[in-house]
PDB file of C-alpha atoms in Angstrom:
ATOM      1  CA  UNK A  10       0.000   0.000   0.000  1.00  0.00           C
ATOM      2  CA  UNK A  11       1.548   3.509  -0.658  1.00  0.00           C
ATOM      3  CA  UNK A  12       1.409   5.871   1.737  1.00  0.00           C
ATOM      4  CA  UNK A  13       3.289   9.484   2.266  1.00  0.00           C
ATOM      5  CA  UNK A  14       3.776  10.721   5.696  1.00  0.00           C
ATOM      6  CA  UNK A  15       1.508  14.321   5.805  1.00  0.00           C
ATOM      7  CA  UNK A  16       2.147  16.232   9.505  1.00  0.00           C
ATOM      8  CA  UNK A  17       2.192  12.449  11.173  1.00  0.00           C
ATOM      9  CA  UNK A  18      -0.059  11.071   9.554  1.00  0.00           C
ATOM     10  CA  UNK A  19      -0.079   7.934   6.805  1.00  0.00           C
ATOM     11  CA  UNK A  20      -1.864   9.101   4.187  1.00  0.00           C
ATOM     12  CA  UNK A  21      -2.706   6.464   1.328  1.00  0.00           C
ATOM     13  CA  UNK A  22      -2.557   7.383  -2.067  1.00  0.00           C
ATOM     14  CA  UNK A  23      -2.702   5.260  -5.842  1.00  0.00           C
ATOM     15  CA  UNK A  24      -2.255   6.051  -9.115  1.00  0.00           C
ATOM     16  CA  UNK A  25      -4.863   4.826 -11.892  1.00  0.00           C
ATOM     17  CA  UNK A  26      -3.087   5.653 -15.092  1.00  0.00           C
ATOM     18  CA  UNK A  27      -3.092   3.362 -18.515  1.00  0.00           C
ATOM     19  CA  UNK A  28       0.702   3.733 -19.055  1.00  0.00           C
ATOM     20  CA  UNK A  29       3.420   1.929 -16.841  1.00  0.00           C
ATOM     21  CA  UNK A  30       5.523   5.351 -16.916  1.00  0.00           C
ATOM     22  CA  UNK A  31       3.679   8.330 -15.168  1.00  0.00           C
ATOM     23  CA  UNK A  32       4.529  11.400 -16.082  1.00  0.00           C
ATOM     24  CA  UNK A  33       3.897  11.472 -19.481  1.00  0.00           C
ATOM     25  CA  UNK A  34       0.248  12.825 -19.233  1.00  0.00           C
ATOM     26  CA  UNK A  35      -1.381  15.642 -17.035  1.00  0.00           C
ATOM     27  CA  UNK A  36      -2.355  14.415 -13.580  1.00  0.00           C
ATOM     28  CA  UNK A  37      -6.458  14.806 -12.507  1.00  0.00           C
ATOM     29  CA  UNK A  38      -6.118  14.777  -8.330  1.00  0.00           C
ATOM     30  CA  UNK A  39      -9.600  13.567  -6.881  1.00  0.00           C
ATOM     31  CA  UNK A  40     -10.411  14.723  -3.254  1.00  0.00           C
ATOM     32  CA  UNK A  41     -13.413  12.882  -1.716  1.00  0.00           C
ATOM     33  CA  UNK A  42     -15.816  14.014   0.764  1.00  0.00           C
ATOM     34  CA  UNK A  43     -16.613  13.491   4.425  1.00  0.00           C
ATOM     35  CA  UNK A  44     -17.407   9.926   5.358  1.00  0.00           C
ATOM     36  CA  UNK A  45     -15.784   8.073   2.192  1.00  0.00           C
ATOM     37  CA  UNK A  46     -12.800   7.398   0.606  1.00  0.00           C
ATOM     38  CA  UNK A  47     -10.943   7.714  -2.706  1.00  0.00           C
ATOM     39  CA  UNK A  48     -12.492   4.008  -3.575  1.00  0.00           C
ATOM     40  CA  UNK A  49     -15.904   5.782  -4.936  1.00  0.00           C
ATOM     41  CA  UNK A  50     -13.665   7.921  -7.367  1.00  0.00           C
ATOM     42  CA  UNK A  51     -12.208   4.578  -9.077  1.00  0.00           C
ATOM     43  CA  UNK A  52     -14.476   4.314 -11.932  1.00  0.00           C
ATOM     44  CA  UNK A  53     -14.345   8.019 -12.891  1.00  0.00           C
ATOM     45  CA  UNK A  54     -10.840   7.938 -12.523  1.00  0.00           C
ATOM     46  CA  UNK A  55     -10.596   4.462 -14.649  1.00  0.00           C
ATOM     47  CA  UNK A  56     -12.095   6.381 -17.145  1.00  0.00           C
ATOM     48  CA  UNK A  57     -10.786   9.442 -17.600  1.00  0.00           C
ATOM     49  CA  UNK A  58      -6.926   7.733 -17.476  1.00  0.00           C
ATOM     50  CA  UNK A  59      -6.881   7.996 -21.134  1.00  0.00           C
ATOM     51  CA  UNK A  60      -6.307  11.572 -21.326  1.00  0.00           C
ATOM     52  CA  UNK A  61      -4.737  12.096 -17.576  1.00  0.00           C
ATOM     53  CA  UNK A  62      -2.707  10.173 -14.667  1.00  0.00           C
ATOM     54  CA  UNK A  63      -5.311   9.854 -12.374  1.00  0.00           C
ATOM     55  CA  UNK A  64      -4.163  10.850  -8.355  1.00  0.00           C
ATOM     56  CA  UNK A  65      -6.981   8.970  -5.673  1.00  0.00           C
ATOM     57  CA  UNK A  66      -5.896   9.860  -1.910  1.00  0.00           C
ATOM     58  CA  UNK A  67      -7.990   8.996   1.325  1.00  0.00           C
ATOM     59  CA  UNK A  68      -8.047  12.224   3.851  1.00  0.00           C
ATOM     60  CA  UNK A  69      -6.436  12.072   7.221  1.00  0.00           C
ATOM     61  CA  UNK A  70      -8.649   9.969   9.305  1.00  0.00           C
ATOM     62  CA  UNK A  71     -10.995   8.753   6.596  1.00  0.00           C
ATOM     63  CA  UNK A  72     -10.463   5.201   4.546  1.00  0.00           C
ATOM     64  CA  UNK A  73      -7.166   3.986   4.293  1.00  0.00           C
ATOM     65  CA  UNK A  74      -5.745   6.850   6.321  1.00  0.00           C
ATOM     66  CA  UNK A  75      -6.048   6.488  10.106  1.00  0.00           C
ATOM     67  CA  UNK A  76      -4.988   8.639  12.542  1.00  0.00           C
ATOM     68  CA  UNK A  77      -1.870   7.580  14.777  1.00  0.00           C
ATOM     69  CA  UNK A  78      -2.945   6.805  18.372  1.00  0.00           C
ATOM     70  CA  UNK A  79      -0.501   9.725  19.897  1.00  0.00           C
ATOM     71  CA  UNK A  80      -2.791  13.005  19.753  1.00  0.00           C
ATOM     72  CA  UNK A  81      -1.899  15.526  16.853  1.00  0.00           C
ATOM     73  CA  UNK A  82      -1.788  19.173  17.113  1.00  0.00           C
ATOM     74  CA  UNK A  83      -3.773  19.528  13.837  1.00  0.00           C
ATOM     75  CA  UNK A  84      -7.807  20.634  13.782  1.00  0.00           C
ATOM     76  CA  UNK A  85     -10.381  19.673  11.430  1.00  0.00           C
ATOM     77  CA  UNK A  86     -10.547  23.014   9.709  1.00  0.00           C
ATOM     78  CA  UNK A  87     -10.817  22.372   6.116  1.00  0.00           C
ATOM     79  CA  UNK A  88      -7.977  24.913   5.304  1.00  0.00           C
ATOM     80  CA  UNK A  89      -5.954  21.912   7.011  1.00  0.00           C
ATOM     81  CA  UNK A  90      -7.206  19.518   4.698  1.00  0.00           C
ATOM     82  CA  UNK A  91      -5.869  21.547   1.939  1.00  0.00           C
ATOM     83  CA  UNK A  92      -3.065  22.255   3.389  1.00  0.00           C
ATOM     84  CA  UNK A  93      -2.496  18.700   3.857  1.00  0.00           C
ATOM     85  CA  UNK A  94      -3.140  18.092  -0.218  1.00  0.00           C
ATOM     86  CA  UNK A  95      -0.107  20.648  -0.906  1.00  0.00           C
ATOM     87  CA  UNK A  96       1.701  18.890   0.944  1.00  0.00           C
ATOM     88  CA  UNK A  97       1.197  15.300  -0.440  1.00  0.00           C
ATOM     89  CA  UNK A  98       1.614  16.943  -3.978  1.00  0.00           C
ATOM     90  CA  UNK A  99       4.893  18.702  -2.519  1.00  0.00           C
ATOM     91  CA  UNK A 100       5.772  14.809  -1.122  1.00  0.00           C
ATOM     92  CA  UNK A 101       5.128  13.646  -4.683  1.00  0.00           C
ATOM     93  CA  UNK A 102       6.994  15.631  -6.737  1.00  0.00           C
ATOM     94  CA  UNK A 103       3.530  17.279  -8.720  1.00  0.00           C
ATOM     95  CA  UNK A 104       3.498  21.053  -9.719  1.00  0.00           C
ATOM     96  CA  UNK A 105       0.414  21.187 -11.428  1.00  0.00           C
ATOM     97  CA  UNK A 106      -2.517  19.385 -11.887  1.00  0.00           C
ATOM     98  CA  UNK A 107      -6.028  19.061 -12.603  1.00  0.00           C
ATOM     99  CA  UNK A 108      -9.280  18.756  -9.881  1.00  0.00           C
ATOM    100  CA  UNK A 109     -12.119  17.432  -9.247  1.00  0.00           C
ATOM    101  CA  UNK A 110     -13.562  16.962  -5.571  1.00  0.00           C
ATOM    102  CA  UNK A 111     -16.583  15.950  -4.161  1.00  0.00           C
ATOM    103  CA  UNK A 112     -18.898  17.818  -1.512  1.00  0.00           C
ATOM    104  CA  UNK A 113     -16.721  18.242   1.852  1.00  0.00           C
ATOM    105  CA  UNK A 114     -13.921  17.804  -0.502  1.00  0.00           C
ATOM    106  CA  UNK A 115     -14.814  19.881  -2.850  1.00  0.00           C
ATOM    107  CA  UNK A 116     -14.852  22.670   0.011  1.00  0.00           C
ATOM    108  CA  UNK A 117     -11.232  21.556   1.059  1.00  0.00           C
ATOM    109  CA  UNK A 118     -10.381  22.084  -2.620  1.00  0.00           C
ATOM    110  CA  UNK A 119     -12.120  25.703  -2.954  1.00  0.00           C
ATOM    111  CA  UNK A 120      -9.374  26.863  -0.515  1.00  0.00           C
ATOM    112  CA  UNK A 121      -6.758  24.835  -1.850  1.00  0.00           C
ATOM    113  CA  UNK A 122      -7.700  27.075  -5.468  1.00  0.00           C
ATOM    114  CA  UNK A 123      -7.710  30.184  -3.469  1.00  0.00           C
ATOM    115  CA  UNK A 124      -4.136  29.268  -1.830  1.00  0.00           C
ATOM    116  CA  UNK A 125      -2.697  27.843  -4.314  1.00  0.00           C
ATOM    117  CA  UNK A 126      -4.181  28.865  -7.729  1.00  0.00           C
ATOM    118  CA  UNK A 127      -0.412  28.324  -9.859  1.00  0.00           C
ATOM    119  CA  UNK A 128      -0.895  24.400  -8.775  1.00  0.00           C
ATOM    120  CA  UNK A 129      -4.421  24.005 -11.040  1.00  0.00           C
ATOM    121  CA  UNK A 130      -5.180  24.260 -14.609  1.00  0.00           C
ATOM    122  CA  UNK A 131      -8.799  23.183 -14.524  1.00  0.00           C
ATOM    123  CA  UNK A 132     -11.165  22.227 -11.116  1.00  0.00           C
ATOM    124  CA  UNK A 133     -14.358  20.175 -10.994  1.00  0.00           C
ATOM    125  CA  UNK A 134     -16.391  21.051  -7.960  1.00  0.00           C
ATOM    126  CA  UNK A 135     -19.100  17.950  -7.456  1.00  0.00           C
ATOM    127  CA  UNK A 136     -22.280  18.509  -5.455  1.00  0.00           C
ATOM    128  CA  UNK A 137     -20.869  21.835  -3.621  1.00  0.00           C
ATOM    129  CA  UNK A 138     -22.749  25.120  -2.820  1.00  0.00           C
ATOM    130  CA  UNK A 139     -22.965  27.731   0.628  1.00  0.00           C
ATOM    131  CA  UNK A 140     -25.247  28.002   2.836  1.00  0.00           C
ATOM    132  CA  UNK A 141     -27.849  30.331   4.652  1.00  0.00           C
ATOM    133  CA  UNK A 142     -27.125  30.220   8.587  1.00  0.00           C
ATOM    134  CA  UNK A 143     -30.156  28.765  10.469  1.00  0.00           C
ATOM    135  CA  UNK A 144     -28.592  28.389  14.709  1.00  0.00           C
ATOM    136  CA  UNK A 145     -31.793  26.178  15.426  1.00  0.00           C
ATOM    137  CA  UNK A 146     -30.917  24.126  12.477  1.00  0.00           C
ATOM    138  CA  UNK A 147     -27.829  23.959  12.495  1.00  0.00           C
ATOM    139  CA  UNK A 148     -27.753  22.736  16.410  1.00  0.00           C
ATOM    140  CA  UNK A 149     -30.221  20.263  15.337  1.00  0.00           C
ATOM    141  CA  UNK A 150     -27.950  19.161  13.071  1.00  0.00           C
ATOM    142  CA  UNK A 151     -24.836  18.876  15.476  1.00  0.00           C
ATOM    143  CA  UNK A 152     -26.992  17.205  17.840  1.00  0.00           C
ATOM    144  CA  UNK A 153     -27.930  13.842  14.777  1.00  0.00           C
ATOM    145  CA  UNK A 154     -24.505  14.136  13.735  1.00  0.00           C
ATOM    146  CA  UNK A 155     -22.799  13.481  16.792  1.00  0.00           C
ATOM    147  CA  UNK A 156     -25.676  10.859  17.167  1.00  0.00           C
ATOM    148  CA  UNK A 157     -24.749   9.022  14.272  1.00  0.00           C
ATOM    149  CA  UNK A 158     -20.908   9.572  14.229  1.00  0.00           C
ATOM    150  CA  UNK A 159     -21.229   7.939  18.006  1.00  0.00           C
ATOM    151  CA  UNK A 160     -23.161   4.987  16.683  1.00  0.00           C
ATOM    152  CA  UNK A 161     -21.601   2.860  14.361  1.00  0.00           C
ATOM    153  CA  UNK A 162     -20.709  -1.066  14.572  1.00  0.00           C
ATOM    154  CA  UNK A 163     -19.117  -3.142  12.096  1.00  0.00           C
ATOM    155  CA  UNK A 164     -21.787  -5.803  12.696  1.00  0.00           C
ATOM    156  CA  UNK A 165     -24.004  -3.252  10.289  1.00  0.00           C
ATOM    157  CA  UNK A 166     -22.539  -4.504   7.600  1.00  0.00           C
ATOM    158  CA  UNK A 167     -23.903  -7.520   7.763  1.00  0.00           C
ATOM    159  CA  UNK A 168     -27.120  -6.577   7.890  1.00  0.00           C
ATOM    160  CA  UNK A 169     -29.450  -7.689   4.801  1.00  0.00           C
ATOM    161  CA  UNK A 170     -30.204  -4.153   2.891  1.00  0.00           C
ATOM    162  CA  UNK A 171     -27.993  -2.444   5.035  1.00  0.00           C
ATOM    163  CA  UNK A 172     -25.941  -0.729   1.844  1.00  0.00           C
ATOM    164  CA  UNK A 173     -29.293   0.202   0.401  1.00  0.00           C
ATOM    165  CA  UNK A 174     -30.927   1.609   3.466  1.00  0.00           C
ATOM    166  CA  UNK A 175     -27.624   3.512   4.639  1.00  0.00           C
ATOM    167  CA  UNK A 176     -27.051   5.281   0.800  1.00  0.00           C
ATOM    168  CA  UNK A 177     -30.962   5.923  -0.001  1.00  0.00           C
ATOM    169  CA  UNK A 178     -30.592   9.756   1.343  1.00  0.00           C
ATOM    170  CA  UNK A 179     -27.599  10.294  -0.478  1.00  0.00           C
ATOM    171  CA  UNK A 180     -28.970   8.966  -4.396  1.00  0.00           C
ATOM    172  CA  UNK A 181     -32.032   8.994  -6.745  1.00  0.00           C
ATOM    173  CA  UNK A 182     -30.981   6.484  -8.980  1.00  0.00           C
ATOM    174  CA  UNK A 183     -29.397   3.082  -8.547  1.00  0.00           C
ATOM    175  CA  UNK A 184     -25.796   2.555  -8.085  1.00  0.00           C
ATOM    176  CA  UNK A 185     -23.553  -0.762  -8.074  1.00  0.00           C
ATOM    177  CA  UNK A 186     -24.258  -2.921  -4.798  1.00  0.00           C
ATOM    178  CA  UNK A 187     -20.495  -2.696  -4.710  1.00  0.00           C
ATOM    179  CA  UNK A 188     -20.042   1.023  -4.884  1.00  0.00           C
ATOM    180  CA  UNK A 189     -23.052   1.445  -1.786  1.00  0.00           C
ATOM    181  CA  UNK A 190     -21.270  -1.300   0.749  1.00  0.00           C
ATOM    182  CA  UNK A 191     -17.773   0.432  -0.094  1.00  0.00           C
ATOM    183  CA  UNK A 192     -19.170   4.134   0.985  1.00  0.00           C
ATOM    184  CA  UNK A 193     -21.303   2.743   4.410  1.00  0.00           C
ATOM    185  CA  UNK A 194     -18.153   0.581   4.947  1.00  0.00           C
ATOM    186  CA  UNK A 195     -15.717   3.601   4.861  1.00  0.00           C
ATOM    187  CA  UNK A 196     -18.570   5.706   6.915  1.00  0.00           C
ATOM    188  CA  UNK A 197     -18.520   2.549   9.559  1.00  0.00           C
ATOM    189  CA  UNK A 198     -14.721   2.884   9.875  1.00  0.00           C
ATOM    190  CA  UNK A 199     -14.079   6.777   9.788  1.00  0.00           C
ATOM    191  CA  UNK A 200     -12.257   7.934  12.776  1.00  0.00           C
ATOM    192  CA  UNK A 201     -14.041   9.420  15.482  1.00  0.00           C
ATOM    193  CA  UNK A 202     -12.640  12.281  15.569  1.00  0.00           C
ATOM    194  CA  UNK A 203     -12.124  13.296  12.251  1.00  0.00           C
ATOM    195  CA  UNK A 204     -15.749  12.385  11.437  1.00  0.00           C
ATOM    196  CA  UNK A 205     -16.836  14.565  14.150  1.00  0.00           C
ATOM    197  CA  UNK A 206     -14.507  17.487  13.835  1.00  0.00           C
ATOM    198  CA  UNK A 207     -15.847  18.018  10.020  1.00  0.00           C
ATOM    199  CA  UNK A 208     -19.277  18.142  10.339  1.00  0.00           C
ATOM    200  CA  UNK A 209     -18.513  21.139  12.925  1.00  0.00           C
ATOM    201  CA  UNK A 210     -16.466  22.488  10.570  1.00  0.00           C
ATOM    202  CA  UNK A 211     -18.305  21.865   7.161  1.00  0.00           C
ATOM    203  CA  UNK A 212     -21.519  23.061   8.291  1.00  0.00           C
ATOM    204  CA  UNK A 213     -20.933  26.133  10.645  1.00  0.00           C
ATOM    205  CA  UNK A 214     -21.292  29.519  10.779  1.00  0.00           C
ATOM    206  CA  UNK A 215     -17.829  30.519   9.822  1.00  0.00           C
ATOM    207  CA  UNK A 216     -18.546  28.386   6.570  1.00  0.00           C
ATOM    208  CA  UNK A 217     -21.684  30.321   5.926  1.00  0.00           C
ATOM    209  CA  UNK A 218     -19.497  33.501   6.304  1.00  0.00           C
ATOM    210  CA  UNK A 219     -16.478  32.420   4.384  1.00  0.00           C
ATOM    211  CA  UNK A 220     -17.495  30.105   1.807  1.00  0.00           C
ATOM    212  CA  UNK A 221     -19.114  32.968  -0.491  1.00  0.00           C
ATOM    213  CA  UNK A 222     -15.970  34.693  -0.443  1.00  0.00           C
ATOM    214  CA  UNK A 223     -13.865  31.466  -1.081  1.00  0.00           C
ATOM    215  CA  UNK A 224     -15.726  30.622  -4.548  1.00  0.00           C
ATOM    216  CA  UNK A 225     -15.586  34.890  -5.097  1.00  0.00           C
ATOM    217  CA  UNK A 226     -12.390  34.789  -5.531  1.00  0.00           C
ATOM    218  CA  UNK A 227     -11.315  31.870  -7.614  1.00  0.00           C
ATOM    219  CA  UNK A 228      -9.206  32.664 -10.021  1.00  0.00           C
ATOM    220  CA  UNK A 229      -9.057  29.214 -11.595  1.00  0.00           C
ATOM    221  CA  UNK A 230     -11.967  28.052 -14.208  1.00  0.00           C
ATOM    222  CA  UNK A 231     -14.126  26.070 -12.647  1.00  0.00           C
ATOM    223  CA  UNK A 232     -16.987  23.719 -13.397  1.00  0.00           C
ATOM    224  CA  UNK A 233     -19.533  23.006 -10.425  1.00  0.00           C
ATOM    225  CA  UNK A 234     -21.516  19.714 -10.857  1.00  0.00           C
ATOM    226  CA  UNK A 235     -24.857  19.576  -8.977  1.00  0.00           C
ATOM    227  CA  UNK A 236     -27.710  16.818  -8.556  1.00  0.00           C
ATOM    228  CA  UNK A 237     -31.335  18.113  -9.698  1.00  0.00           C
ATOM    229  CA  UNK A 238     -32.413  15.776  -6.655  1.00  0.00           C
ATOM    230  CA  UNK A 239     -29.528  16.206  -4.241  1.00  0.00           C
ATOM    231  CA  UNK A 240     -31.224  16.705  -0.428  1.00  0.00           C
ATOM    232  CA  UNK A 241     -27.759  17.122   1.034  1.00  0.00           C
ATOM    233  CA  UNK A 242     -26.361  19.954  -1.085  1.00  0.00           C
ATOM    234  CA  UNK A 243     -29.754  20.992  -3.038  1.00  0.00           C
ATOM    235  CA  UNK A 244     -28.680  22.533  -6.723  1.00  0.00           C
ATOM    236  CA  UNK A 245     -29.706  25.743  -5.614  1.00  0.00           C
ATOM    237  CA  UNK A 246     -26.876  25.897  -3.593  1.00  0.00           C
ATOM    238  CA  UNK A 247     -24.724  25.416  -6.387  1.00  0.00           C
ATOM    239  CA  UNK A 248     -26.289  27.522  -8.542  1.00  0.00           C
ATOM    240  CA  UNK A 249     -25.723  30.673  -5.745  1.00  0.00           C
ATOM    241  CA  UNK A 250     -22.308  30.023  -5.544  1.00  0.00           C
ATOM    242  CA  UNK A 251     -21.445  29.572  -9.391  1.00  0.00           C
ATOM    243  CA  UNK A 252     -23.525  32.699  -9.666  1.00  0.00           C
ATOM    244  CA  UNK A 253     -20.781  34.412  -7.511  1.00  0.00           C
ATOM    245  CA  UNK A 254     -17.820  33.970 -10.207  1.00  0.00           C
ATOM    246  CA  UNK A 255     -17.721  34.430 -13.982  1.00  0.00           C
ATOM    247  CA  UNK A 256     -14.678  31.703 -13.523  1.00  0.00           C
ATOM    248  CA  UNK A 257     -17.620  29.121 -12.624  1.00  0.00           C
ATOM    249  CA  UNK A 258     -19.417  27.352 -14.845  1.00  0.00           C
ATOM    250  CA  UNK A 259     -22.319  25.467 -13.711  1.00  0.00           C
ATOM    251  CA  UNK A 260     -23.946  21.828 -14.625  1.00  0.00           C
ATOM    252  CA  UNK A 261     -26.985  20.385 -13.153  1.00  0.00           C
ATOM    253  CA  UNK A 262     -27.055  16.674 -14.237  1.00  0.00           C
ATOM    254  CA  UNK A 263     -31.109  15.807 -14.088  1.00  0.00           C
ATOM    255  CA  UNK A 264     -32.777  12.831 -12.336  1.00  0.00           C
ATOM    256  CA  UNK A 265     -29.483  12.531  -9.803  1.00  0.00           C
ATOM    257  CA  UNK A 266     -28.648  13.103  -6.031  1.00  0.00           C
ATOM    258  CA  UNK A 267     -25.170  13.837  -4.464  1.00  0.00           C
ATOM    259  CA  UNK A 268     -23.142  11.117  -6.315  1.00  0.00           C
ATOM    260  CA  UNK A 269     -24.004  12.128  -9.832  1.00  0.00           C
ATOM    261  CA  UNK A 270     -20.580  10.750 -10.690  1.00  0.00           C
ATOM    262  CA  UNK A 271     -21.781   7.514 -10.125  1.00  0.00           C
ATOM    263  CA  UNK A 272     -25.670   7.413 -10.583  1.00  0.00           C
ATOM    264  CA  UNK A 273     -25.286   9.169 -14.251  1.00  0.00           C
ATOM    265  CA  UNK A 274     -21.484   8.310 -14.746  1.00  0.00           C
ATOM    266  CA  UNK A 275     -21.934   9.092 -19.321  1.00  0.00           C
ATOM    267  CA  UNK A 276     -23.350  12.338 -18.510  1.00  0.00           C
ATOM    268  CA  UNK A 277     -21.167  13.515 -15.609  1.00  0.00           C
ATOM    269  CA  UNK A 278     -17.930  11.845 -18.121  1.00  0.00           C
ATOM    270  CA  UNK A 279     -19.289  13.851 -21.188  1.00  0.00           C
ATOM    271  CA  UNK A 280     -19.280  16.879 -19.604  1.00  0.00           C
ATOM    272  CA  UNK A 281     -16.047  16.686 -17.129  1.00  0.00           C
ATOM    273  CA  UNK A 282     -14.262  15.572 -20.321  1.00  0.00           C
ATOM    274  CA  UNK A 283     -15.570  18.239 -22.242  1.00  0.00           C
ATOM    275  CA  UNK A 284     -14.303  21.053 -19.253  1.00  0.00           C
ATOM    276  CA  UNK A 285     -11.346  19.519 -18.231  1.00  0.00           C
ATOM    277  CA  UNK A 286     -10.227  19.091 -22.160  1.00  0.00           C
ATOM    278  CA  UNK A 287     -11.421  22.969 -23.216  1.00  0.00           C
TER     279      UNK A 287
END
């Protein structure tokens, strides 16, 4: 298994690429988001290795990148996360490279573009958006997701349906039994804390306050990829924050939730392919 050592942490990291010598096309870096892993990026990435070395990573404390057991002095801010992304590009010898990142990751990436627009040529924001503050709400929220971060047993995955119960917020259309028992199997495993830390961090008042200005001032051209039927970042929300930047383009694939990657996979390719390519 490769893994780079980020700020004490083993981070894992593979390349999907169609030639044994990398190097000799553009890398496309794929950031997932909170609760998963780099494994539900495979298949995109499979495909698109014709035209680009393809760059999966898990996040600190998600997948196949645990935290140590000695405490770290790092939060859960997602400026961290992208400051831990420069760094595994630094560890890897990459200047520049193409995006594409997924809802929490896709907010990690937004400030990664802001700090560090000379690294990107293109970025793919999927299922991403801001915001309105709502304290009742968003308390209500904290209180389910500390709920459900607390709760999880291994035995779950066991349990007949369990996949198809667990991913039925998150999708609209069918996706591969595989692709639903790897995401509730990398939610089941997630560390505590990092799991925890996020959701305080991804859905908070200082991201209602910041976010707007993050995709303001992107600098990089950008295409943002929404659901029509996503309940977790509604298409509206995309639609506000593309309407922020002339850099952003916006997509909203129909009849799809928040993995439109996967529950529309020729549409979402088409037009990725089509961006990334321009």
């Amino acid at each position: 298994m490769a893994v780079v050592n980020i700020r004490g942490v083993d981070h894992y990291y593979e390349w999907i690429a169609q030639s044994e010598e990398l190097g000799k096309k553009p890398v496309l870096a794929f950031i997932h988001g909170w609760g998963g892993s780099a494994r539900y990026w495979r298949t995109t990435a499979e495909a698109l290795s014709d035209r680009f070395d393809c760059l999966l990573y898990d996040m600190r404390g998600f997948g196949r990148s645990p935290l140590p057991t000695s405490s770290l002095s790092l939060s859960y801010e997602l400026e961290e996360y992208a400051e831990d992304f420069a760094i595994l590009l630094d560890s890897l010898g990459i200047e520049q490279i193409y995006l594409n990142a997924h809802s929490m990751g896709a907010s990690v990436a937004t400030f990664f573009l802001n700090l560090y627009p000379e690294k990107v040529r293109r970025a793919v924001l999927t299922c991403s958006g801001i915001f309105e503050y709502d304290e009742k709400a968003f308390a209500a929220f904290y209180k389910f997701g500390a709920y459900v971060v607390k709760w999880r047993y291994r035995w779950f995955l066991k349990v007949p349906f369990a996949d198809r119960a667990f991913m039925a917020r998150f999708l609209h259309r069918s996706i591969p039994k595989r692709e639903r028992y790897a995401f509730l199997e990398d939610y089941l495993l997630a560390d505590f804390d990092a799991a925890l830390g996020t959701i305080f961090t991804c859905v908070s008042k200082k991201a209602v306050d910041v976010m707007p200005q993050e995709f303001a001032r992107l600098q990089v051209p950008t295409l943002l990829v929404s659901g029509e039927k996503d309940i977790i970042i509604p298409a509206e929300m995309g639609l506000q924050a593309a309407a922020l930047n002339e850099k952003i383009e916006y997509l909203e694939i129909p009849k799809t939730a928040h993995f439109p990657m996967l529950e529309a996979p020729e549409t979402y390719l088409q037009n990725v392919r089509a961006f990334l390519l321009s």
